[in-house]
Short mmCIF file of C-alpha atoms in Angstrom, two decimals:
data_model
loop_
_atom_site.label_atom_id
_atom_site.label_comp_id
_atom_site.label_asym_id
_atom_site.label_seq_id
_atom_site.Cartn_x
_atom_site.Cartn_y
_atom_site.Cartn_z
CA GLU D 1 30.08 201.40 -82.18
CA ASN D 2 27.15 202.10 -84.50
CA TRP D 3 27.88 199.11 -86.75
CA VAL D 4 24.80 199.75 -88.89
CA CYS D 5 23.94 200.94 -92.38
CA ASP D 6 27.15 200.97 -94.41
CA LYS D 7 28.96 199.16 -91.49
CA GLU D 8 26.38 196.41 -91.10
CA THR D 9 28.89 193.82 -92.36
CA TYR D 10 31.24 194.55 -89.45
CA VAL D 11 29.47 191.99 -87.25
CA PRO D 12 29.81 188.98 -89.59
CA ASN D 13 33.36 190.16 -90.45
CA THR D 14 34.29 189.95 -86.76
CA LEU D 15 32.95 186.43 -86.39
CA SER D 16 34.59 185.24 -89.65
CA PHE D 17 38.00 186.72 -88.80
CA THR D 18 37.96 184.83 -85.51
CA LYS D 19 37.41 181.63 -87.45
CA ILE D 20 40.22 182.49 -89.80
CA GLY D 21 42.51 182.74 -86.80
CA GLU D 22 41.35 179.28 -85.66
CA VAL D 23 42.16 177.86 -89.15
CA ILE D 24 45.68 179.31 -89.08
CA GLY D 25 46.35 178.15 -85.52
CA THR D 26 44.97 174.65 -86.15
CA LEU D 27 47.08 174.25 -89.29
CA ILE D 28 50.34 175.15 -87.51
CA ILE D 29 49.86 173.83 -83.99
CA GLY D 30 47.64 170.80 -84.77
CA GLN D 31 50.47 168.88 -86.43
CA LEU D 32 52.89 169.59 -83.58
CA GLY D 33 50.56 167.65 -81.24
CA ASP D 34 51.74 164.37 -82.74
CA THR D 35 55.38 165.42 -82.58
CA VAL D 36 55.79 166.95 -79.16
CA HIS D 37 52.24 165.78 -78.26
CA VAL D 38 49.21 167.52 -76.89
CA HIS D 39 50.44 167.59 -73.25
CA TYR D 40 53.24 169.98 -74.07
CA ILE D 41 51.15 171.80 -76.70
CA PHE D 42 48.39 172.20 -74.13
CA HIS D 43 50.72 173.61 -71.47
CA ALA D 44 52.54 176.05 -73.80
CA TYR D 45 49.35 177.02 -75.49
CA LEU D 46 47.59 178.02 -72.31
CA HIS D 47 50.01 180.87 -71.92
CA ALA D 48 49.54 181.93 -75.48
CA TYR D 49 45.77 181.52 -75.14
CA VAL D 50 45.60 184.09 -72.31
CA SER D 51 47.99 186.36 -74.17
CA SER D 52 45.76 186.24 -77.17
CA TYR D 53 42.75 187.24 -75.13
CA LYS D 54 44.79 190.12 -73.76
CA SER D 55 45.46 191.08 -77.38
CA LEU D 56 41.77 190.77 -78.15
CA THR D 57 40.85 192.91 -75.17
CA LEU D 58 43.47 195.48 -76.14
CA GLY D 59 42.18 195.53 -79.68
CA ARG D 60 38.62 196.07 -78.46
CA CYS D 61 39.71 198.84 -76.14
CA VAL D 62 41.40 200.54 -79.07
CA ALA D 63 38.16 200.08 -81.07
CA ILE D 64 36.29 201.79 -78.19
CA VAL D 65 38.38 204.93 -78.63
CA SER D 66 37.80 205.22 -82.35
CA ALA D 67 35.95 203.27 -84.98
CA ASN D 68 38.88 203.95 -87.33
CA HIS D 69 40.79 201.23 -85.43
CA TYR D 70 38.46 198.53 -86.67
CA PHE D 71 41.34 196.93 -88.58
CA ILE D 72 43.33 196.50 -85.33
CA PHE D 73 40.24 194.98 -83.79
CA LEU D 74 40.10 192.36 -86.58
CA VAL D 75 43.78 191.57 -86.13
CA ALA D 76 43.13 191.06 -82.41
CA CYS D 77 40.27 188.69 -83.28
CA ILE D 78 42.63 186.60 -85.46
CA LEU D 79 45.22 186.44 -82.63
CA ALA D 80 42.59 185.27 -80.16
CA GLY D 81 41.25 182.71 -82.56
CA LEU D 82 44.64 181.15 -83.19
CA HIS D 83 44.45 179.07 -80.00
CA ASN D 84 40.79 178.19 -79.69
CA GLY D 85 40.74 174.96 -81.68
CA VAL D 86 43.80 173.20 -80.24
CA VAL D 87 43.21 174.21 -76.64
CA PHE D 88 39.69 172.76 -76.92
CA GLN D 89 40.93 169.48 -78.51
CA ALA D 90 44.04 168.84 -76.37
CA PRO D 91 42.46 168.02 -73.01
CA LEU D 92 39.85 165.80 -74.68
CA ILE D 93 42.47 163.86 -76.54
CA ILE D 94 44.48 163.34 -73.37
CA GLY D 95 41.36 162.29 -71.47
CA MET D 96 40.31 159.78 -74.07
CA GLU D 97 43.80 158.26 -74.32
CA ILE D 98 44.11 157.60 -70.64
CA SER D 99 40.48 156.39 -70.15
CA SER D 100 38.73 153.12 -70.68
CA VAL D 101 37.17 152.39 -74.06
CA ARG D 102 33.77 152.35 -72.43
CA LEU D 103 34.21 155.88 -71.06
CA ARG D 104 35.19 157.63 -74.29
CA ALA D 105 31.65 158.83 -74.99
CA GLN D 106 31.35 160.03 -71.43
CA ILE D 107 34.64 161.97 -71.61
CA ALA D 108 33.45 163.72 -74.76
CA LEU D 109 30.09 164.42 -73.01
CA LEU D 110 31.79 166.09 -70.04
CA GLN D 111 33.74 168.47 -72.25
CA CYS D 112 30.65 169.36 -74.30
CA VAL D 113 28.68 169.98 -71.07
CA GLY D 114 31.42 172.31 -69.91
CA TRP D 115 31.29 174.20 -73.22
CA THR D 116 27.48 174.58 -72.99
CA SER D 117 27.66 175.72 -69.37
CA GLY D 118 29.87 178.56 -70.50
CA MET D 119 27.45 179.42 -73.26
CA CYS D 120 24.62 179.57 -70.75
CA LEU D 121 26.61 181.86 -68.44
CA MET D 122 27.53 184.25 -71.25
CA PRO D 123 24.12 185.89 -71.74
CA MET D 124 23.63 186.13 -67.96
CA ILE D 125 26.90 188.00 -67.63
CA ALA D 126 25.88 190.26 -70.47
CA TRP D 127 22.59 190.89 -68.72
CA ILE D 128 24.25 191.66 -65.38
CA THR D 129 26.67 194.10 -67.02
CA GLY D 130 23.71 195.94 -68.57
CA GLY D 131 24.76 195.20 -72.13
CA ASN D 132 28.09 197.00 -71.65
CA TRP D 133 30.22 194.99 -74.09
CA LYS D 134 33.49 196.55 -72.81
CA LEU D 135 32.90 195.31 -69.28
CA PHE D 136 31.57 192.00 -70.65
CA THR D 137 34.77 191.47 -72.64
CA LEU D 138 36.95 192.04 -69.59
CA ILE D 139 34.90 189.73 -67.33
CA THR D 140 34.76 186.89 -69.84
CA SER D 141 38.54 187.14 -70.44
CA LEU D 142 39.55 186.87 -66.77
CA PRO D 143 38.58 183.16 -66.31
CA CYS D 144 41.28 182.20 -68.85
CA ALA D 145 43.81 182.67 -66.03
CA ALA D 146 42.16 179.85 -64.05
CA VAL D 147 43.61 177.24 -66.39
CA PHE D 148 47.06 177.79 -64.86
CA ILE D 149 45.79 176.28 -61.64
CA VAL D 150 44.78 172.93 -63.10
CA TYR D 151 46.89 172.36 -66.20
CA ARG D 152 49.73 170.69 -64.32
CA THR D 153 47.36 167.94 -63.19
CA PHE D 154 47.13 166.65 -66.76
CA PRO D 155 49.41 163.60 -67.28
CA GLU D 156 51.06 162.78 -70.53
CA SER D 157 49.36 160.14 -72.65
CA PRO D 158 51.01 156.74 -72.03
CA ARG D 159 49.84 155.60 -75.45
CA TRP D 160 51.70 158.40 -77.16
CA LEU D 161 54.81 157.86 -75.02
CA ALA D 162 54.81 154.17 -76.01
CA THR D 163 54.46 154.97 -79.72
CA ARG D 164 57.36 157.42 -79.46
CA GLY D 165 59.64 154.85 -77.74
CA LYS D 166 59.68 156.73 -74.44
CA THR D 167 59.33 153.56 -72.33
CA ARG D 168 60.55 154.88 -68.99
CA GLN D 169 58.29 157.96 -69.07
CA CYS D 170 55.42 155.77 -70.18
CA LEU D 171 55.97 153.41 -67.27
CA GLN D 172 56.06 156.33 -64.82
CA VAL D 173 52.71 157.61 -66.07
CA LEU D 174 51.22 154.12 -65.89
CA ASN D 175 52.40 153.75 -62.30
CA GLN D 176 50.85 157.12 -61.47
CA ILE D 177 47.51 156.10 -62.99
CA ALA D 178 47.72 152.74 -61.23
CA ARG D 179 48.23 154.43 -57.86
CA VAL D 180 45.20 156.67 -58.37
CA ASN D 181 43.05 153.65 -59.42
CA GLY D 182 44.32 151.54 -56.56
CA THR D 183 45.85 148.86 -58.87
CA ALA D 184 49.31 147.78 -59.89
CA VAL D 185 51.11 147.74 -63.21
CA PRO D 186 51.93 144.17 -64.44
CA GLU D 187 55.50 143.03 -63.84
CA ASN D 188 56.12 142.49 -67.54
CA ALA D 189 55.03 146.00 -68.44
CA MET D 190 58.49 147.16 -69.33
CA GLU D 191 58.99 144.12 -71.63
CA VAL D 192 55.76 144.88 -73.43
CA LEU D 193 56.77 148.53 -73.84
CA GLN D 194 60.18 147.53 -75.18
CA ASN D 195 58.46 145.36 -77.81
CA LEU D 196 56.31 148.35 -78.81
CA LYS D 197 59.42 150.48 -79.01
CA GLY D 198 60.82 148.31 -81.76
CA ASN D 199 57.70 148.88 -83.89
CA ARG D 200 57.83 152.67 -83.73
CA GLU D 201 56.28 154.34 -86.77
CA LYS D 202 57.35 157.56 -88.43
CA VAL D 203 54.69 160.24 -88.73
CA TYR D 204 54.89 163.01 -91.35
CA GLY D 205 52.08 165.30 -90.25
CA LEU D 206 49.24 165.83 -92.71
CA ALA D 207 51.04 163.74 -95.35
CA SER D 208 50.51 160.63 -93.15
CA LEU D 209 46.75 160.97 -93.67
CA CYS D 210 47.37 159.96 -97.32
CA SER D 211 49.48 156.88 -96.43
CA SER D 212 46.68 154.47 -97.44
CA LYS D 213 43.50 154.59 -99.45
CA GLN D 214 41.31 153.57 -96.51
CA LEU D 215 42.79 156.19 -94.20
CA LEU D 216 42.49 158.86 -96.89
CA ARG D 217 38.85 157.81 -97.50
CA ASN D 218 38.01 157.96 -93.79
CA THR D 219 39.77 161.33 -93.48
CA ALA D 220 37.84 162.77 -96.44
CA LEU D 221 34.52 161.60 -94.96
CA ILE D 222 35.44 162.92 -91.49
CA CYS D 223 36.44 166.32 -92.95
CA THR D 224 33.13 166.42 -94.79
CA LEU D 225 31.16 165.50 -91.68
CA ARG D 226 33.00 168.00 -89.50
CA TRP D 227 32.60 170.62 -92.23
CA TYR D 228 28.92 169.91 -92.34
CA SER D 229 28.27 169.64 -88.60
CA CYS D 230 30.52 172.58 -87.62
CA THR D 231 29.27 174.80 -90.40
CA LEU D 232 25.66 173.96 -89.66
CA VAL D 233 26.04 174.50 -85.95
CA GLN D 234 27.79 177.79 -86.63
CA LEU D 235 25.13 178.87 -89.09
CA VAL D 236 22.34 178.11 -86.61
CA SER D 237 24.30 179.78 -83.83
CA PHE D 238 25.15 182.80 -85.94
CA SER D 239 21.51 183.13 -87.04
CA ILE D 240 20.48 183.05 -83.43
CA ILE D 241 23.09 185.60 -82.40
CA LEU D 242 22.45 187.93 -85.32
CA ASN D 243 18.64 187.70 -85.08
CA VAL D 244 18.13 187.47 -81.33
CA ALA D 245 17.28 191.17 -81.13
CA ASN D 246 14.42 190.63 -83.56
CA MET D 247 12.78 187.95 -81.37
CA SER D 248 10.06 188.73 -78.89
CA GLY D 249 10.90 188.75 -75.13
CA ASN D 250 14.14 189.37 -73.27
CA PRO D 251 17.12 188.91 -75.65
CA PHE D 252 19.37 187.64 -72.82
CA ILE D 253 16.79 185.03 -71.79
CA ASN D 254 16.37 184.02 -75.42
CA MET D 255 20.11 183.46 -75.72
CA PHE D 256 20.16 181.50 -72.53
CA LEU D 257 17.35 179.20 -73.65
CA GLN D 258 18.96 178.66 -77.05
CA ALA D 259 22.22 177.73 -75.35
CA ILE D 260 20.75 175.44 -72.69
CA VAL D 261 19.02 173.35 -75.36
CA GLU D 262 22.46 171.87 -76.09
CA LEU D 263 22.62 170.13 -72.68
CA PRO D 264 19.82 167.61 -73.37
CA ALA D 265 21.11 167.23 -76.89
CA TYR D 266 24.54 166.11 -75.67
CA LEU D 267 22.95 163.75 -73.18
CA VAL D 268 20.74 162.24 -75.91
CA GLY D 269 23.77 162.04 -78.18
CA LYS D 270 25.74 160.09 -75.61
CA LEU D 271 22.88 157.68 -74.95
CA VAL D 272 22.08 156.92 -78.60
CA CYS D 273 25.81 156.62 -79.51
CA ASP D 274 26.31 154.00 -76.83
CA LYS D 275 23.12 152.15 -77.66
CA TYR D 276 22.69 152.41 -81.45
CA GLY D 277 26.26 153.17 -82.51
CA ARG D 278 27.91 156.25 -83.81
CA ARG D 279 27.05 155.85 -87.48
CA TRP D 280 23.25 155.33 -87.31
CA SER D 281 22.84 157.88 -84.51
CA GLU D 282 24.60 160.60 -86.47
CA ALA D 283 22.78 159.81 -89.73
CA GLY D 284 19.41 159.81 -88.00
CA ALA D 285 20.03 163.14 -86.29
CA ILE D 286 21.17 164.68 -89.58
CA LEU D 287 18.18 163.33 -91.44
CA VAL D 288 15.69 164.72 -88.91
CA SER D 289 17.41 168.09 -89.02
CA ALA D 290 17.09 168.07 -92.86
CA ALA D 291 13.33 167.57 -92.57
CA PHE D 292 12.96 170.50 -90.25
CA GLN D 293 15.20 172.69 -92.41
CA PHE D 294 12.86 172.23 -95.34
CA ILE D 295 9.88 172.89 -93.05
CA CYS D 296 11.59 176.18 -92.15
CA ILE D 297 11.62 177.15 -95.83
CA ALA D 298 7.84 176.94 -95.92
CA VAL D 299 7.39 178.77 -92.65
CA VAL D 300 9.62 181.80 -93.39
CA LEU D 301 7.62 182.60 -96.53
CA ASP D 302 4.76 183.87 -94.33
CA ILE D 303 6.85 185.73 -91.78
CA HIS D 304 6.37 189.13 -93.45
CA THR D 305 2.58 188.65 -93.73
CA ASN D 306 1.97 186.89 -90.42
CA SER D 307 3.98 188.00 -87.40
CA GLY D 308 2.93 184.87 -85.49
CA GLN D 309 5.09 182.77 -87.83
CA LYS D 310 8.21 184.18 -86.12
CA GLU D 311 7.46 182.13 -82.98
CA TYR D 312 6.98 178.98 -85.08
CA ASN D 313 10.26 179.64 -86.89
CA SER D 314 12.08 180.14 -83.59
CA ILE D 315 10.75 176.79 -82.33
CA LEU D 316 11.87 175.11 -85.55
CA VAL D 317 15.35 176.63 -85.22
CA LEU D 318 15.65 175.24 -81.69
CA ILE D 319 14.63 171.77 -82.92
CA VAL D 320 17.21 172.01 -85.75
CA LYS D 321 19.87 173.06 -83.26
CA PHE D 322 19.01 170.16 -80.98
CA CYS D 323 19.39 167.65 -83.86
CA ILE D 324 22.54 169.26 -85.18
CA THR D 325 24.10 169.27 -81.69
CA VAL D 326 23.45 165.53 -81.44
CA ALA D 327 25.05 165.02 -84.85
CA ALA D 328 28.00 167.23 -83.99
CA TYR D 329 28.61 165.25 -80.81
CA CYS D 330 28.60 162.00 -82.81
CA ALA D 331 30.94 163.40 -85.41
CA TYR D 332 33.28 164.74 -82.77
CA LEU D 333 33.42 161.40 -80.97
CA ARG D 334 34.06 159.41 -84.19
CA CYS D 335 36.80 161.78 -85.20
CA MET D 336 38.58 161.07 -81.92
CA GLU D 337 38.15 157.28 -82.22
CA ILE D 338 39.00 156.59 -85.83
CA TYR D 339 42.58 157.85 -85.86
CA PRO D 340 45.52 155.97 -84.24
CA THR D 341 47.36 157.52 -81.30
CA CYS D 342 50.34 158.59 -83.45
CA LEU D 343 48.01 160.57 -85.77
CA ARG D 344 45.05 161.54 -83.61
CA GLN D 345 45.94 165.21 -83.15
CA THR D 346 46.85 165.68 -86.83
CA GLY D 347 43.69 163.96 -88.08
CA THR D 348 41.46 165.84 -85.74
CA SER D 349 43.15 169.12 -86.68
CA ALA D 350 42.66 168.41 -90.37
CA ALA D 351 38.92 167.95 -89.80
CA VAL D 352 38.71 171.09 -87.72
CA LEU D 353 40.78 172.96 -90.34
CA VAL D 354 38.28 172.11 -93.09
CA SER D 355 35.22 172.78 -90.90
CA MET D 356 36.50 176.08 -89.67
CA GLY D 357 37.57 177.17 -93.18
CA PHE D 358 34.04 176.65 -94.55
CA GLY D 359 32.51 177.73 -91.25
CA SER D 360 33.95 181.20 -91.69
CA LEU D 361 31.41 181.64 -94.52
CA GLY D 362 28.55 181.00 -92.10
CA PRO D 363 27.88 184.60 -91.02
CA TYR D 364 27.75 185.73 -94.63
CA ILE D 365 25.17 183.07 -95.53
CA VAL D 366 23.06 184.28 -92.61
CA PHE D 367 23.64 187.83 -93.69
CA LEU D 368 22.49 186.89 -97.20
CA GLY D 369 19.16 185.67 -95.94
CA ASP D 370 18.77 188.78 -93.75
CA SER D 371 19.64 191.28 -96.41
CA ILE D 372 17.53 189.96 -99.31
CA ARG D 373 14.09 190.27 -97.87
CA TYR D 374 12.28 187.95 -100.28
CA GLU D 375 15.03 185.29 -100.38
CA VAL D 376 15.20 184.38 -96.69
CA ARG D 377 14.87 180.79 -97.87
CA TYR D 378 18.46 180.73 -99.07
CA PRO D 379 20.12 179.88 -95.71
CA TYR D 380 17.58 177.11 -94.99
CA GLY D 381 17.96 175.68 -98.48
CA ILE D 382 21.76 175.65 -98.08
CA LEU D 383 21.49 174.01 -94.63
CA GLY D 384 19.00 171.41 -95.89
CA SER D 385 21.31 170.46 -98.76
CA LEU D 386 24.22 170.10 -96.33
CA CYS D 387 22.03 167.83 -94.21
CA ILE D 388 21.45 165.47 -97.16
CA LEU D 389 25.16 165.43 -97.94
CA GLY D 390 25.98 164.80 -94.26
CA THR D 391 23.54 161.87 -94.04
CA ILE D 392 25.26 160.17 -97.01
CA CYS D 393 28.78 160.73 -95.64
CA SER D 394 27.78 159.51 -92.17
CA LEU D 395 26.46 156.21 -93.58
CA LEU D 396 29.69 155.66 -95.57
CA MET D 397 31.85 156.00 -92.42
CA PRO D 398 32.77 152.82 -90.50
CA GLU D 399 31.25 152.15 -87.12
CA THR D 400 33.56 152.55 -84.09
CA LEU D 401 31.30 151.26 -81.31
CA ASN D 402 32.41 147.86 -79.99
CA GLN D 403 35.23 147.81 -82.53
CA LYS D 404 38.96 147.33 -82.04
CA LEU D 405 40.15 150.82 -82.81
CA PRO D 406 43.37 151.38 -84.79
CA GLU D 407 46.59 151.94 -82.89
CA THR D 408 49.03 152.28 -85.83
CA LEU D 409 48.96 153.52 -89.39
CA GLN D 410 48.83 149.92 -90.54
CA ASP D 411 45.72 149.37 -88.49
CA SER D 412 44.16 152.49 -89.96
CA ALA D 413 44.84 151.18 -93.48
CA HIS D 414 42.44 148.25 -92.82
CA PHE D 415 40.01 149.73 -90.32
CA GLY D 416 36.42 149.51 -91.63
CA LYS D 417 37.18 147.51 -94.71
CA ASN D 418 35.35 144.38 -93.57
CA GLN D 419 32.37 146.10 -91.99
CA GLU D 420 29.00 145.47 -93.54
CA PHE D 421 26.84 148.46 -94.51
CA TRP D 422 23.81 147.04 -92.66
CA ASN D 423 25.72 146.69 -89.43
CA PHE D 424 23.57 147.23 -86.34
CA PRO D 425 25.57 147.47 -83.09
CA TRP D 426 22.47 147.12 -80.93
CA LYS D 427 21.94 143.62 -82.29
CA SER D 428 25.35 142.50 -81.07
CA ARG D 429 25.28 143.76 -77.47
CA ASN D 430 27.11 140.69 -76.32
CA GLN D 431 30.15 141.66 -78.29
CA LYS D 432 32.95 142.64 -75.86
CA TYR D 433 35.19 145.59 -76.06
CA VAL D 434 38.80 144.89 -77.00
CA PRO D 435 41.08 146.85 -74.68
CA THR D 436 43.63 147.98 -77.28
CA ALA D 437 46.13 149.00 -74.57
CA THR D 438 46.73 145.34 -73.69
CA VAL D 439 47.26 144.05 -77.24
CA LYS D 440 50.78 142.74 -77.74
CA ARG D 441 52.58 143.27 -81.03
CA ASN D 442 55.32 141.14 -82.37
#
């Protein structure tokens, strides 16, 4: 559509408006997940998700006819972005709530691998379609319909049903899970569920995140970490997307290689999180990325005088993306673990809301470095500063590995208070997991 010269800001505008849609959708729908819960949100949202992509496709088709319809195209981008955040979170939250404590990192890994697999397929589809973005848009929108085949297989979270006092539905789901696992539900299960029903807590959406100082502190740190990790990942990704045409070689292969680097990063993230803990793994990954960001500042100074420096800079960007992907995985996992069942969707949505809000500025930061020829250091300086801030915030967060995770707001008010700063999970490997689902409350 000739988005060049006086229209060169159209590309970052498109990316940012999609993120604005995600912010709006997360703000509205995220809180509903802890009221009607993610199972129903997930099912209802799948229909809206596909409808949004139809709107996006329609908006792009209109943009094909005339560039004067760019405003409609941006509106379609917002509609499509409304559903991205919650649909991505909902299946992961359900999976983590019905899985063993030991498998939480693996559940998060599986979803991240699925995401990266799609990112690897995307440039290949673009290559096969000959760079025809109209056909590419249609092909990549069709798989959204596949979710209707599998979404009914998702069970409701028994943890959430128990916290909402729905004992009979909870017992039905537990029996279903027991049949699949070849086990049996204890005979006193209904009695335990009735005891939990008497301790039902009221949840007031985002306001519940301020119910205690400790929970508010953890929420603020999580939001900062998610803002940092999401913004940094987006900035690196946007810089790759916006600058891939300037790199040597096949642009589709370049995009594929830059996407596939996330696969080993997620695997490494899972391994270090389970061995060294979430806190130290995340802080270490952020610190390493900070070092390479500052190296990038020195390298880009010679790009205009030495063309060979572009290859070095591309390698450094891949290393940064690897480290940031590890950190983002750690932050994502901690965000899921640190909130109780009754507030998990709301807390996660709050973190995503903050990260997406600031992340919408990412394309413009990249555009700043691309437009001001002799100030290409700006994006790397901003990223490096965010890395330092992220390292500090990560170390201030409590460790969740081998810890009894909070189940109620009262648990969240005390979680992490008694943890020592120099706490090394790998030195206490004999510590056993506490299966929170079996804890009885008076």
